[in-house]
PDB file of C-alpha atoms in Angstrom:
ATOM      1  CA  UNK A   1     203.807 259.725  40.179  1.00 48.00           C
ATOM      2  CA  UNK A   2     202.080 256.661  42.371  1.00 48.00           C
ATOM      3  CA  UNK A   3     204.445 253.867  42.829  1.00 54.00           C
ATOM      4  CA  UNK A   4     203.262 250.624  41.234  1.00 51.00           C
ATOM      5  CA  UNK A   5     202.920 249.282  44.754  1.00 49.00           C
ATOM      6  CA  UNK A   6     204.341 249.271  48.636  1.00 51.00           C
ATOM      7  CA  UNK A   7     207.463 247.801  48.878  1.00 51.00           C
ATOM      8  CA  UNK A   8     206.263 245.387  51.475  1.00 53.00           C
ATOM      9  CA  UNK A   9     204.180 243.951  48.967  1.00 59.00           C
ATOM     10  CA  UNK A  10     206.338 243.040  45.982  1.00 59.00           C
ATOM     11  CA  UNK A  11     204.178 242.245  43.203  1.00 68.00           C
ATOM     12  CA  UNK A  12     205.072 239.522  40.709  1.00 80.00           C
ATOM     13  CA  UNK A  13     205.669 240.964  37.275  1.00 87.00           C
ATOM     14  CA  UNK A  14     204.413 239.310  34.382  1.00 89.00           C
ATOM     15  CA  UNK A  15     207.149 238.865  31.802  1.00 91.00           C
ATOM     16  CA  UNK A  16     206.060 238.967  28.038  1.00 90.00           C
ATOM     17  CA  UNK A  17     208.456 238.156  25.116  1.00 91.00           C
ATOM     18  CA  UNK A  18     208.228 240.292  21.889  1.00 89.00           C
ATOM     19  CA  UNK A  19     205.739 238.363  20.358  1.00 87.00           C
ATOM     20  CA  UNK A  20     203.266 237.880  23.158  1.00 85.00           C
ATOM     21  CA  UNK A  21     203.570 241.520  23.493  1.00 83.00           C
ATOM     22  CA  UNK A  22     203.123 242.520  19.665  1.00 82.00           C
ATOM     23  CA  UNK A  23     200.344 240.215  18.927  1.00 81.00           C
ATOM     24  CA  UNK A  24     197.961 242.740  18.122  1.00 76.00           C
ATOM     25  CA  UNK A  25     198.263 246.189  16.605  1.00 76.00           C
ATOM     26  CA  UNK A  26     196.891 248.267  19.302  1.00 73.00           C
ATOM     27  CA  UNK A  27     199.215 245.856  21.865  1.00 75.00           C
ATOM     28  CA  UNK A  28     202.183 246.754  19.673  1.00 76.00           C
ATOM     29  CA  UNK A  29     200.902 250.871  19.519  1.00 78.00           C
ATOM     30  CA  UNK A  30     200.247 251.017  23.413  1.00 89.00           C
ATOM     31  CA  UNK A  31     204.199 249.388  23.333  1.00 93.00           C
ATOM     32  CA  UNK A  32     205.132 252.327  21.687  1.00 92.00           C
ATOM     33  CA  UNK A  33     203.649 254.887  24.219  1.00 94.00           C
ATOM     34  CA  UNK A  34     204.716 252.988  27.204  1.00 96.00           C
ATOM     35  CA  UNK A  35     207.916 252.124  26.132  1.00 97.00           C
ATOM     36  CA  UNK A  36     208.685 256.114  25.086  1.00 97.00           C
ATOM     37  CA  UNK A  37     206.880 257.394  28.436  1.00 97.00           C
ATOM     38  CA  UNK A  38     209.024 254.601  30.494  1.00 98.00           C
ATOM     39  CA  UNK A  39     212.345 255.721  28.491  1.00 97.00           C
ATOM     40  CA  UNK A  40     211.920 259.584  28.226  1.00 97.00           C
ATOM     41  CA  UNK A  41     211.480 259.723  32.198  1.00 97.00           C
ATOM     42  CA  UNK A  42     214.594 257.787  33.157  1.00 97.00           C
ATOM     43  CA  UNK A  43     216.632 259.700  30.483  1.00 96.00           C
ATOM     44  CA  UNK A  44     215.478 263.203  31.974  1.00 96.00           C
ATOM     45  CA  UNK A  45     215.871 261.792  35.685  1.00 94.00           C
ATOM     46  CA  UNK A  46     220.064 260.956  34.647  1.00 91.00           C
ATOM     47  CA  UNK A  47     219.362 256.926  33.548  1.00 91.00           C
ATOM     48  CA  UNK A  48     222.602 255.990  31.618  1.00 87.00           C
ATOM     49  CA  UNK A  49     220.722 254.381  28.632  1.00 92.00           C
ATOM     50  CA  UNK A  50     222.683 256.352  25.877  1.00 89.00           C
ATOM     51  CA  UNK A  51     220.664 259.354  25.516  1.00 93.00           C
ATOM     52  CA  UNK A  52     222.185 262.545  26.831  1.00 90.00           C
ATOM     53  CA  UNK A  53     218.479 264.246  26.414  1.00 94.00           C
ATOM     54  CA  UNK A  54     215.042 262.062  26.124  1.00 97.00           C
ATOM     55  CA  UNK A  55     214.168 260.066  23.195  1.00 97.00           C
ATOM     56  CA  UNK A  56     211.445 261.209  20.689  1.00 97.00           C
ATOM     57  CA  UNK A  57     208.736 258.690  20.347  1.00 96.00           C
ATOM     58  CA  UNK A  58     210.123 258.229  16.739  1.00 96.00           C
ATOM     59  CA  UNK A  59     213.085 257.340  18.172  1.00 97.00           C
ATOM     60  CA  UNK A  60     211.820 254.703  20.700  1.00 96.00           C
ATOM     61  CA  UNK A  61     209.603 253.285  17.700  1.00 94.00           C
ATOM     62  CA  UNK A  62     212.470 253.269  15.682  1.00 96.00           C
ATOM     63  CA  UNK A  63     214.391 251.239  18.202  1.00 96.00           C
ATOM     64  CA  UNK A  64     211.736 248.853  18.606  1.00 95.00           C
ATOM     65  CA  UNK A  65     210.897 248.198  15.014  1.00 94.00           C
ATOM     66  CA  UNK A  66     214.805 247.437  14.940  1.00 96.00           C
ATOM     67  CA  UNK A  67     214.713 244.963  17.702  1.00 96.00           C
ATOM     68  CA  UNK A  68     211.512 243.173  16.660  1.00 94.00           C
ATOM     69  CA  UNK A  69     213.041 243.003  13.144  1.00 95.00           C
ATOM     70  CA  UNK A  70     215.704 241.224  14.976  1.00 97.00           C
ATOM     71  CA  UNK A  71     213.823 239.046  16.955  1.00 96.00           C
ATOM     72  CA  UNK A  72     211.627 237.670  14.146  1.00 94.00           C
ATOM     73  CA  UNK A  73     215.377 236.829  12.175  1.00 95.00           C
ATOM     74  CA  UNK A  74     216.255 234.879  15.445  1.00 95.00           C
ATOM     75  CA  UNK A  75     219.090 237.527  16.386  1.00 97.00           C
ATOM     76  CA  UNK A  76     217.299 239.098  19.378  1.00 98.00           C
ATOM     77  CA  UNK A  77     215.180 238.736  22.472  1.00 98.00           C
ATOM     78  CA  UNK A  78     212.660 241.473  24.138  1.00 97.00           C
ATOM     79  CA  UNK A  79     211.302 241.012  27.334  1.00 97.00           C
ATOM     80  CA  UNK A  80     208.519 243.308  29.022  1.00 96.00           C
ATOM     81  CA  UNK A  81     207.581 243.308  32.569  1.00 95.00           C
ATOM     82  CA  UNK A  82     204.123 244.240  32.742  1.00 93.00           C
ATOM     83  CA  UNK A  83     202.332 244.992  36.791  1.00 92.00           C
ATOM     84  CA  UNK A  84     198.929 245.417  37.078  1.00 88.00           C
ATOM     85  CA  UNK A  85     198.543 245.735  33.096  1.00 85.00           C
ATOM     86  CA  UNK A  86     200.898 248.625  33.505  1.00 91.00           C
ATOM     87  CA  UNK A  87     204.267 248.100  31.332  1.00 95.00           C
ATOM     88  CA  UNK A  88     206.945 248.972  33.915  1.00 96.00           C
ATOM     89  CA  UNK A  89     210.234 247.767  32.292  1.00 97.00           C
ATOM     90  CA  UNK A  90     211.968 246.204  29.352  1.00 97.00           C
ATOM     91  CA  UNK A  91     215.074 245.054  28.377  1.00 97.00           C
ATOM     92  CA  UNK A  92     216.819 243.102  25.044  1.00 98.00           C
ATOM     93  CA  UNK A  93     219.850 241.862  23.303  1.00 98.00           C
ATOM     94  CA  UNK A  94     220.988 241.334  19.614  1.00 98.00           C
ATOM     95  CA  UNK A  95     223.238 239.185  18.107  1.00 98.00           C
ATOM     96  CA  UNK A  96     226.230 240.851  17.228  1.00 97.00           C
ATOM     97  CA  UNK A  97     225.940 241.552  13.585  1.00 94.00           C
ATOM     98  CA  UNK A  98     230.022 240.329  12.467  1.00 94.00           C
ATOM     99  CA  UNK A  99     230.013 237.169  10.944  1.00 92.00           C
ATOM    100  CA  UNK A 100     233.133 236.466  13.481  1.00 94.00           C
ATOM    101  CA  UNK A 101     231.026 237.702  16.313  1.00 95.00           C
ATOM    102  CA  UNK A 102     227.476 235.718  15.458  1.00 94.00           C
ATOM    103  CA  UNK A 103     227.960 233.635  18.541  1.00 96.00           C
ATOM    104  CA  UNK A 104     227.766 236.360  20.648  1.00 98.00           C
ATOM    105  CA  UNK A 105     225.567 238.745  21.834  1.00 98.00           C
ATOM    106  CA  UNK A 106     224.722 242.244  23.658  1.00 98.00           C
ATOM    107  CA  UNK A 107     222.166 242.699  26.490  1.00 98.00           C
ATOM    108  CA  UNK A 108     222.113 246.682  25.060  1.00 94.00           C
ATOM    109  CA  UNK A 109     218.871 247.560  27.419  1.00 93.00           C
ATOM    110  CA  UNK A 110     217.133 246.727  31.226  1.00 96.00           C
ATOM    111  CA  UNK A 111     214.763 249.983  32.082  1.00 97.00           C
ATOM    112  CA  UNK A 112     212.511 250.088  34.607  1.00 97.00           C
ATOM    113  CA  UNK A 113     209.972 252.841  35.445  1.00 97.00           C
ATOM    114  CA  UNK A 114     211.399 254.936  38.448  1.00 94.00           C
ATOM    115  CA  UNK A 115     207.880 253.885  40.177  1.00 93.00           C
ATOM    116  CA  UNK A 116     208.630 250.342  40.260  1.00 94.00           C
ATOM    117  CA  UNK A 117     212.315 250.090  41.193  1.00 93.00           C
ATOM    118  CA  UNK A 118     213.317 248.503  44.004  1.00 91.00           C
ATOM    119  CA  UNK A 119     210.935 245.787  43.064  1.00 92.00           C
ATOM    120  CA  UNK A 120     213.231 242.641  42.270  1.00 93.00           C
ATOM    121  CA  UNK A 121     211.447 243.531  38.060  1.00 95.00           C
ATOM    122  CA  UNK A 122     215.279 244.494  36.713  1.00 95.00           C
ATOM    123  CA  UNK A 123     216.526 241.355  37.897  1.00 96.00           C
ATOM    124  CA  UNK A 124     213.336 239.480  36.857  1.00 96.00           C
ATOM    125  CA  UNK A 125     213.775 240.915  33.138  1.00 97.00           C
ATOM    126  CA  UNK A 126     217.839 240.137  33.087  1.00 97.00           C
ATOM    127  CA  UNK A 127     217.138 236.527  34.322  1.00 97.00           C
ATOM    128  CA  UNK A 128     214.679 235.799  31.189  1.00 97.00           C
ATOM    129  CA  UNK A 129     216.861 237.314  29.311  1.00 98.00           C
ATOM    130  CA  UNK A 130     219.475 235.233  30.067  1.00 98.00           C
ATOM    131  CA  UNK A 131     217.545 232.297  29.850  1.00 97.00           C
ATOM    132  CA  UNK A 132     216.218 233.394  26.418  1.00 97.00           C
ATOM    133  CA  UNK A 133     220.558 233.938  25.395  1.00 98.00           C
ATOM    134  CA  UNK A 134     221.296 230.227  26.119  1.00 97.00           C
ATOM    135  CA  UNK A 135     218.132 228.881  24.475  1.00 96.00           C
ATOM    136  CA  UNK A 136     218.910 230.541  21.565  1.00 97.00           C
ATOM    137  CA  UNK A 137     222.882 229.137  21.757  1.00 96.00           C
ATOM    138  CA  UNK A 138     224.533 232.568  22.373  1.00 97.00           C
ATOM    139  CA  UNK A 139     228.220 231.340  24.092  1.00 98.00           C
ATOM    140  CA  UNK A 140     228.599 234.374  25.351  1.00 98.00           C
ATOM    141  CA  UNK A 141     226.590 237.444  26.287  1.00 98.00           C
ATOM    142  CA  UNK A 142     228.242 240.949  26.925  1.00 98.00           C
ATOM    143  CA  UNK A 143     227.127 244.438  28.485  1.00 98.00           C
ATOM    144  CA  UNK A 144     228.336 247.458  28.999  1.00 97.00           C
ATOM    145  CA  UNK A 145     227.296 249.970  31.850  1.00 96.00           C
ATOM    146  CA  UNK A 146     228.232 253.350  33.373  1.00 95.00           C
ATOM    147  CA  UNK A 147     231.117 253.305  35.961  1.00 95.00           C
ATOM    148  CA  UNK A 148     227.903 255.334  38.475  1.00 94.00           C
ATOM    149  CA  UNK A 149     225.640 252.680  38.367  1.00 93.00           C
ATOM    150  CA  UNK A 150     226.040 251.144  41.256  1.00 93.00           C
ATOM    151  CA  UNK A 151     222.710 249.138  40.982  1.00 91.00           C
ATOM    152  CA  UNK A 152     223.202 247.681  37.626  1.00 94.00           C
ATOM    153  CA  UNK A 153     227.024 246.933  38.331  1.00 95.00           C
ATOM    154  CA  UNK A 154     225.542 245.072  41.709  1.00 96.00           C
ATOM    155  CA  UNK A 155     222.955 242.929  39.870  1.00 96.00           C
ATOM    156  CA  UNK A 156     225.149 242.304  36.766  1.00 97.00           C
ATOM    157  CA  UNK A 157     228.064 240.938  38.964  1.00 97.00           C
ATOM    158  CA  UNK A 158     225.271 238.927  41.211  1.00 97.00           C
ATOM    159  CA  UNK A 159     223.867 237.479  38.014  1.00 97.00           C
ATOM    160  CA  UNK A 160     227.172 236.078  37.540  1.00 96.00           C
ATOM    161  CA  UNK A 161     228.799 238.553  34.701  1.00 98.00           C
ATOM    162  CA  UNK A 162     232.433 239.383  35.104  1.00 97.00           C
ATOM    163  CA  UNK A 163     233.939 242.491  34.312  1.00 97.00           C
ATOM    164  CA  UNK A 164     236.353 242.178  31.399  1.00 97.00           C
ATOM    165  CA  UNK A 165     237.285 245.998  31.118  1.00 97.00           C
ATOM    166  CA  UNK A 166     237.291 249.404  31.939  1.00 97.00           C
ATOM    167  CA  UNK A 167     237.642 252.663  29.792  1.00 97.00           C
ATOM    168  CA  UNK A 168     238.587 255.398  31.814  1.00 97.00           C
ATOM    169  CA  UNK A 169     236.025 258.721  31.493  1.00 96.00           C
ATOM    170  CA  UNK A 170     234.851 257.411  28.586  1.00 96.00           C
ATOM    171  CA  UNK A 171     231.376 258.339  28.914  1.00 93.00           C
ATOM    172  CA  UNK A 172     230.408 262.386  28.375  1.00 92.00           C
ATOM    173  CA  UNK A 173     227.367 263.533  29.767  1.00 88.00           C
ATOM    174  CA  UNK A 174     227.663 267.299  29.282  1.00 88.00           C
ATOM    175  CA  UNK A 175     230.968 268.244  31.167  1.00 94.00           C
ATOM    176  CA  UNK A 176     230.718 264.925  33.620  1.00 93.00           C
ATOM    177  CA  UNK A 177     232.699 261.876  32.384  1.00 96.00           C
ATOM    178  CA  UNK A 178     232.073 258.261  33.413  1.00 95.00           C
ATOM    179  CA  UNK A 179     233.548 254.901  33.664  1.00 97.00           C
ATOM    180  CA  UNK A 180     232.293 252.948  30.799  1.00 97.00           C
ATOM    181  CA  UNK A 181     232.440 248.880  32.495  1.00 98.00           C
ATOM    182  CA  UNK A 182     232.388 246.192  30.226  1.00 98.00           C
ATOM    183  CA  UNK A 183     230.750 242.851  31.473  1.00 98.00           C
ATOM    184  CA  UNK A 184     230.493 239.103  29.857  1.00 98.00           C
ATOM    185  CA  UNK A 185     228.674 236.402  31.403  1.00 98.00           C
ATOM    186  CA  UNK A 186     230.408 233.360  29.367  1.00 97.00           C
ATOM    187  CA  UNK A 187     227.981 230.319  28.983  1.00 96.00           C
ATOM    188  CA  UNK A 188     230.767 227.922  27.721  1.00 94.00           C
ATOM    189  CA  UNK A 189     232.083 227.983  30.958  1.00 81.00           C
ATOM    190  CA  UNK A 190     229.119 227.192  32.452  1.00 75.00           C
ATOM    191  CA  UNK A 191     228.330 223.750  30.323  1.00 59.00           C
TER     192      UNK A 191
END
């Protein structure tokens, strides 16, 4: 597959919430495909987004119509990064759903098409994502990411989250076990 672009020319994505992105029936549909298509390839290429084999489209639809049910009750955000009309990554977090918790929330997803990483889009995604956490009051937003992932543990810790914990081979991928690495980026500290 083409990359999106040279790397000496870094385009600008063009970040679309859930509901800029849903607006229409055949935007929501071509979500769908995109988002299945985007997901499905990283999965088969070894992407740590809890899948040991690729999604079915049901399953990505499924997940979707779960966050977007979320983010109409005001207990989510969804951000796409589209380049050249071409989705090329998405990421989201929910509320946790304990009353104790409702503070809180969990950046669960950032995936970006193989094509187009490298590209600064992760980091553009995880920044409006963050932006959209405080705006809606979350105190403090958690992730958790696989010990091998040296590029998401680099731009989480960059991004300012701290690492809170560690379970040992936690994460089974076949016979392979991984680090599972638990990260908080705490707004009350912040003011």
């Amino acid at each position: 597959m083409k990359p999106v672009t040279s790397r000496d020319a870094i385009p600008r994505p063009l970040l679309l919430d859930a509901v800029e992105a849903t607006s229409e029936p055949a935007l929501r549909e071509r979500l769908a495909d995109s988002a299945h298509r985007i997901l499905s390839d990283l999965v088969r290429g070894g992407a740590a987004l809890g899948w040991v084999e690729p999604p079915s489209r049901d399953e990505v639809v499924e997940l979707l119509d779960r966050v977007l049910s979320a983010v109409r009750a005001g207990d989510a955000a969804l951000r796409l990064a589209y380049v050249d009309h071409r989705l090329v990554g998405l990421g989201y977090w929910l509320r946790y759903a304990r009353p104790t918790h409702r503070p809180h929330a969990d950046l669960e997803k950032i995936a970006v098409d193989a094509t187009a990483q490298g590209l600064g889009i992760g980091r553009a995604l995880t920044d409006s994502l963050i932006a959209d956490a405080r705006e809606a009051g979350i105190e403090v937003l958690t992730l958790d990411v696989r010990g091998d992932n040296a590029g998401a543990l680099h731009l989480y810790r960059s991004l300012g989250f701290t690492e809170y914990g560690r379970l040992p081979d936690f994460v089974a991928v076949g016979e392979r076990r991984y680090d599972k690495v638990f990260h908080m980026l705490d707004f009350r500290q912040q003011g």
